[in-house]
Structures are given as structure tokens and as C-alpha cells.
Coordinates of C-alpha atoms and ligand atoms in Angstrom, one line a residue:
X1 CA 57.4 75.9 165.0
X2 CA 54.0 77.8 164.5
X3 CA 50.8 76.3 165.8
X4 CA 47.9 76.7 162.9
X5 CA 45.0 78.5 164.0
X6 CA 41.8 76.5 164.8
X7 CA 38.4 77.5 163.0
X8 CA 37.2 78.6 166.3
X9 CA 40.3 81.1 166.6
X10 CA 39.9 82.4 163.2
X11 CA 36.2 82.9 164.0
X12 CA 36.5 85.0 166.9
X13 CA 39.1 87.0 165.2
X14 CA 36.6 87.4 162.1
X15 CA 33.7 88.2 164.3
X16 CA 35.7 90.8 166.4
X17 CA 37.1 92.8 163.3
X18 CA 34.0 94.7 162.5
X19 CA 33.3 95.9 165.7
X20 CA 36.8 97.2 166.0
X21 CA 36.4 98.7 162.5
X22 CA 33.5 100.3 163.5
X23 CA 34.9 102.0 166.5
X24 CA 38.2 103.4 164.4
X25 CA 35.8 104.3 161.7
X26 CA 34.1 106.8 164.0
X27 CA 37.1 108.0 165.4
X28 CA 38.8 108.9 162.1
X29 CA 35.2 110.3 161.0
X30 CA 35.5 112.7 163.8
X31 CA 38.9 113.8 162.4
X32 CA 37.4 113.8 159.0
X33 CA 34.5 116.3 159.9
X34 CA 36.9 118.8 161.2
X35 CA 39.1 119.3 158.2
X36 CA 39.9 123.1 159.7
X37 CA 41.8 121.7 162.7
X38 CA 43.2 118.7 160.9
X39 CA 47.0 118.6 161.8
X40 CA 48.8 117.0 158.4
X41 CA 52.1 116.6 158.0
X42 CA 54.4 115.4 154.7
X43 CA 56.7 112.1 155.1
X44 CA 57.7 113.1 151.7
X45 CA 56.0 114.2 148.2
X46 CA 52.7 113.8 148.4
X47 CA 53.2 111.2 151.3
X48 CA 50.8 112.8 153.9
X49 CA 50.3 111.7 157.1
X50 CA 47.4 113.1 159.7
X51 CA 46.9 113.0 163.4
X52 CA 44.0 110.8 162.7
X53 CA 46.5 108.2 161.2
X54 CA 48.2 108.0 164.7
X55 CA 45.1 108.1 166.7
X56 CA 43.5 105.3 164.7
X57 CA 46.7 103.1 165.1
X58 CA 47.3 103.6 168.6
X59 CA 43.5 102.7 169.4
X60 CA 43.7 99.7 167.2
X61 CA 46.6 98.3 169.0
X62 CA 44.5 98.8 172.3
X63 CA 41.7 96.9 171.0
X64 CA 44.2 94.0 170.0
X65 CA 46.0 94.0 173.5
X66 CA 42.6 93.9 175.1
X67 CA 40.9 91.3 172.9
X68 CA 43.7 89.1 171.7
X69 CA 47.0 90.1 173.7
X70 CA 49.1 87.1 172.4
X71 CA 48.5 88.5 168.9
X72 CA 51.2 91.2 167.1
X73 CA 50.2 94.3 165.1
X74 CA 52.0 95.7 162.0
X75 CA 51.2 99.1 161.3
X76 CA 51.8 101.9 158.6
X77 CA 52.7 104.4 161.1
X78 CA 54.1 102.6 164.4
X79 CA 56.0 99.5 162.4
X80 CA 55.9 96.4 164.3
X81 CA 56.0 92.4 162.9
X82 CA 56.1 88.8 164.0
X83 CA 54.0 86.2 161.4
X84 CA 52.3 83.7 163.4
X85 CA 49.2 85.9 164.6
X86 CA 49.9 89.1 162.8
X87 CA 47.1 91.8 162.2
X88 CA 48.1 94.4 159.6
X89 CA 46.8 98.0 159.9
X90 CA 46.7 100.8 157.5
X91 CA 45.3 103.3 159.9
X92 CA 43.9 105.6 156.9
X93 CA 44.5 104.3 153.5
X94 CA 43.5 107.3 150.9
X95 CA 45.2 109.8 153.2
X96 CA 45.9 112.4 150.6
X97 CA 42.4 112.4 149.9
X98 CA 41.5 112.2 153.5
X99 CA 43.6 115.3 154.3
X100 CA 41.7 117.1 151.3
X101 CA 38.2 116.2 152.5
X102 CA 37.7 113.7 149.8
X103 CA 35.7 110.8 151.0
X104 CA 37.7 108.1 149.1
X105 CA 39.8 106.6 152.3
X106 CA 39.0 103.8 154.3
X107 CA 40.7 101.7 157.0
X108 CA 42.1 98.5 156.2
X109 CA 43.0 95.5 158.6
X110 CA 44.1 92.2 157.6
X111 CA 45.0 89.2 160.0
X112 CA 47.9 86.8 158.7
X113 CA 48.5 83.5 160.5
X114 CA 51.5 82.0 160.0
X115 CA 52.5 84.1 156.9
X116 CA 49.1 83.5 155.2
X117 CA 46.7 86.2 155.1
X118 CA 43.1 84.7 156.6
X119 CA 40.7 87.7 157.3
X120 CA 40.4 91.0 155.6
X121 CA 38.1 93.8 156.2
X122 CA 38.1 97.4 154.4
X123 CA 36.0 100.0 156.2
X124 CA 35.2 103.3 154.4
X125 CA 32.9 105.1 156.6
X126 CA 32.4 108.3 154.5
X127 CA 31.1 106.4 151.7
X128 CA 29.2 103.7 153.7
X129 CA 30.8 100.9 152.6
X130 CA 32.7 97.8 154.5
X131 CA 34.2 94.8 152.5
X132 CA 34.9 91.6 154.4
X133 CA 36.8 88.6 153.1
X134 CA 37.9 85.2 154.9
X135 CA 39.8 82.5 153.2
X136 CA 38.2 79.9 151.5
X137 CA 34.4 81.6 152.2
X138 CA 34.1 84.8 149.9
X139 CA 33.7 88.1 150.3
X140 CA 30.8 90.8 151.2
X141 CA 30.1 94.3 150.7
X142 CA 27.7 95.5 153.5
X143 CA 26.8 92.1 153.9
X144 CA 26.0 90.9 150.6
X145 CA 28.2 88.5 148.5
X146 CA 30.3 90.2 145.9
X147 CA 32.1 88.8 142.4
X148 CA 34.6 90.3 140.3
X149 CA 33.5 91.4 136.8
X150 CA 33.0 88.8 133.8
X151 CA 34.2 91.7 131.3
X152 CA 35.9 90.2 128.6
X153 CA 36.7 93.4 126.4
X154 CA 39.7 95.4 127.1
X155 CA 37.8 98.0 125.0
X156 CA 35.0 98.0 127.8
X157 CA 37.5 98.0 131.0
X158 CA 38.4 100.3 133.5
X159 CA 41.4 99.6 135.0
X160 CA 43.0 101.5 138.3
X161 CA 46.7 102.0 138.1
X162 CA 47.8 103.2 141.4
X163 CA 50.9 105.5 141.8
X164 CA 53.5 106.5 144.5
X165 CA 57.1 108.0 144.2
X166 CA 58.5 104.5 145.5
X167 CA 59.2 103.8 142.0
X168 CA 60.2 105.4 138.6
X169 CA 57.5 107.7 137.4
X170 CA 58.3 106.6 133.5
X171 CA 57.5 102.9 134.3
X172 CA 53.9 104.1 135.5
X173 CA 53.3 106.5 132.7
X174 CA 54.4 103.8 130.0
X175 CA 52.2 101.4 131.5
X176 CA 49.2 103.7 131.3
X177 CA 49.7 104.7 127.8
X178 CA 50.0 100.8 126.9
X179 CA 46.5 100.3 128.9
X180 CA 45.0 103.5 126.9
X181 CA 46.4 102.3 123.6
X182 CA 44.7 98.7 124.0
X183 CA 41.1 100.8 124.7
X184 CA 41.0 100.7 128.4
X185 CA 39.6 103.5 130.8
X186 CA 42.5 104.3 133.2
X187 CA 42.1 105.8 136.4
X188 CA 43.8 106.3 139.8
X189 CA 41.4 107.4 143.0
X190 CA 44.1 107.5 145.3
X191 CA 43.5 104.5 147.9
X192 CA 45.1 101.3 147.0
X193 CA 42.8 99.3 149.3
X194 CA 39.6 101.1 147.9
X195 CA 40.9 100.2 144.5
X196 CA 41.4 96.7 145.1
X197 CA 37.7 96.5 146.7
X198 CA 36.7 97.9 143.5
X199 CA 37.8 95.0 141.5
X200 CA 36.3 92.7 144.2
X201 CA 33.0 94.4 143.7
X202 CA 33.1 94.1 139.9
X203 CA 33.4 97.8 139.5
X204 CA 36.6 98.2 137.7
X205 CA 38.2 95.4 136.3
X206 CA 41.7 95.7 137.5
X207 CA 44.1 97.3 140.2
X208 CA 47.7 97.5 139.2
X209 CA 50.8 99.2 141.0
X210 CA 54.4 98.7 140.4
X211 CA 55.1 98.6 144.4
X212 CA 52.7 98.7 147.4
X213 CA 53.1 98.0 150.9
X214 CA 51.9 95.2 152.7
X215 CA 49.7 97.5 155.1
X216 CA 47.6 98.8 151.9
X217 CA 47.2 95.4 150.3
X218 CA 47.0 92.6 152.6
X219 CA 42.8 92.8 153.5
X220 CA 41.8 94.0 150.4
X221 CA 44.0 91.5 147.9
X222 CA 42.3 88.5 150.0
X223 CA 38.9 90.3 149.7
X224 CA 39.5 90.5 145.9
X225 CA 40.7 87.0 145.4
X226 CA 37.9 85.7 147.6
X227 CA 35.4 87.8 145.2
X228 CA 36.9 85.6 142.2
X229 CA 39.6 87.8 140.9
X230 CA 42.6 86.8 139.7
X231 CA 45.9 87.7 141.6
X232 CA 49.4 88.1 141.1
X233 CA 52.1 86.5 143.5
X234 CA 51.9 89.3 145.9
X235 CA 52.2 87.3 149.0
X236 CA 55.7 86.0 148.4
X237 CA 59.2 86.8 149.4
X238 CA 59.4 89.7 151.6
X239 CA 56.1 91.0 151.0
X240 CA 55.3 91.9 154.6
X241 CA 58.6 93.9 155.3
X242 CA 59.2 95.3 151.7
X243 CA 56.1 94.8 149.8
X244 CA 55.9 93.9 146.0
X245 CA 54.2 94.8 142.8
X246 CA 50.6 94.0 142.9
X247 CA 47.9 93.1 140.4
X248 CA 44.3 91.8 140.7
X249 CA 42.1 91.6 137.8
X250 CA 38.8 90.2 136.5
X251 CA 39.7 86.7 135.4
X252 CA 38.8 87.2 131.8
X253 CA 41.4 90.1 131.4
X254 CA 44.3 88.7 133.4
X255 CA 46.7 88.1 130.5
X256 CA 45.9 91.4 128.7
X257 CA 46.1 93.6 131.8
X258 CA 49.2 91.8 133.0
X259 CA 51.0 92.0 129.7
X260 CA 50.1 96.0 129.7
X261 CA 50.8 96.7 132.9
X262 CA 54.6 95.2 132.8
X263 CA 53.8 94.0 136.6
X264 CA 55.2 90.6 135.4
X265 CA 58.6 92.4 134.8
X266 CA 58.5 94.7 137.6
X267 CA 61.2 94.4 140.1
X268 CA 60.4 92.6 143.0
X269 CA 60.7 95.5 145.5
X270 CA 60.8 99.4 145.7
X271 CA 63.8 101.3 145.5
Ligands
IPD1 C1 48.9 105.2 149.5 C2 47.4 104.9 148.8 C3 48.0 104.9 147.2 C4 48.7 104.1 146.8 C5 50.2 104.2 147.3 C6 49.9 104.0 148.8 P1 48.3 106.3 151.9 O1 48.8 104.9 151.0 O2 47.0 103.7 149.0 O3 46.6 105.0 146.4 O4 48.9 104.2 145.4 O5 50.9 103.0 146.9 O6 51.2 104.2 149.4 O7 49.5 106.9 151.7 O8 47.4 106.7 151.3 O9 48.4 105.3 153.2
CA2 CA1 48.0 103.5 152.7

């Protein structure tokens, strides 16, 4: 049986997260600044991995082993699991952007206690933005509270729709078409974590994706929820191991975006 974490134990981790992310961001930024020497490989079509992804995850594992030796780590590049005191890291989210010198990338770190996300940080050093969230205590951007947008008219809305080869492209195209027909501005910027953070900051009115992995979403979805966005039941079923469809929207546009995105009807996991 799992023993719940005390408030103090969570606070210790919340305080440690920013310093750890800062150090990881400095490491990633050194690779980013030296694009000419960056070693990049493909895991599949449009699925990039760079030496920076590995280096950041390795350093994070060392940080956790030193500061919280009883905690476990799950990462995009090296796997892992365990649910009682689990850190989830996406060492570079928006790797395709990172590998092309586009500054829209971030480090995403979430902390899950007994299967429930409690803490999250999205650190995007190239654009000078750090988002933080703690369950029940709100969300901040660079230390200032943030709120989801109050947009009511879909014709004024901006919705980001994420895409990957994990789901049939036809479903993505059809959902994007439905949103355009309603009058939404649809975009895709290549980092699911930063896309969700934009909803939290009130800069966009929704982030949708037919399937996303836990390391992309654990931190940013908590931040979006804490900022007042409405979110789907992403944290259910085998979300940690297999991911799920994801939707986060400005509260007043929940119904219309959910309907158009098809997320409610999406299959529970990837192909
Ligand atoms: C991907 C990005 C992308 C999202 C994909 C993710 P990566 O992660 O977040 O925006 O649409 O689902 O796999 O490959 O940049 O770490
Ligand atoms: Ca990712």
C-alpha cells in the first residue's frame, strides 16, 4: 500500500524542481547554441532525437538519485516507471524544433505521487519562460500567476492541434477542418508541452491531440488545470505507460472544441 506524501515532502520537491530545471536548461542550451555539431538521429518519420535529449535525461537521473534517492524516474529516452513517487521527464519537448534551431522547445518535468500528478514545471530557456504548477495552488509563468482565457466566441479563438505519426493522419485533418469551418484559427508549433502551457497562459484557447505520451503532458496538463483550463480525463487508464488523447481548453469553449476535435470519440490509445 502506498503512503501519501506529506505537504512538506511535496514542498521540498517543488522547491528543488526549479533549480534542477535551470541546470538542465543550461546543459540543453549549450547543445542548442552549437547547432553545427549537434548529433541528430531519427526514431521514425518526423520523430527526432538528439544527443541533447540523452544528456539532459542522464543529468536529471543523477539529480534525482542525489536529492531524492527513494523516488523513481520515467523518461522519454530511457523509460522506467513506478507510480508511488515518480518523476516524469521529457528532456527536450519540441525536439524537431530544437534540431532545426527553432527556439520553441522546453524541458518538461512532472511529479506523480500514488498515480496522481502533483507538481509540474515547463522550462523553456530559449524563450525565457518557466511555467510552474502545484495541485491546488495555481500556476505561474516566470513567477506571476496565469489564467486560461475567457474567450467565448469560437470565431475569435486560437486552437493548437498536435500531430504525430502515432495516429491516422485522416483523423487529424478532419478535426482541423471542422475547427476551421467553425471559424477557429488552428495552429501547430511542435511542442505539446509548450502548447498546453499556452492554454494555461491564456494565449491560446485550446490544445488537442489524438494521442500524446505521459512525458509530454504530465507537467503541462496539471499547469493548465491549475490555471483554470478545463481538461479531459487524460490521467486515466494506462496513461502513464501508453498515453491518451488529450484536450485542454479555455472553460467557455470546452463543448465546441471537444465536439470539433473528436477527442471524446478518439480511441483510448495509439495504434
Ligand atoms: C512531440 C511534440 C509534438 C507532439 C508529439 C510529441 P517530441 O514530442 O510534443 O508537438 O505533437 O505528440 O511526441 O518528439 O518533440 O519530444
Ligand atoms: Ca515530447
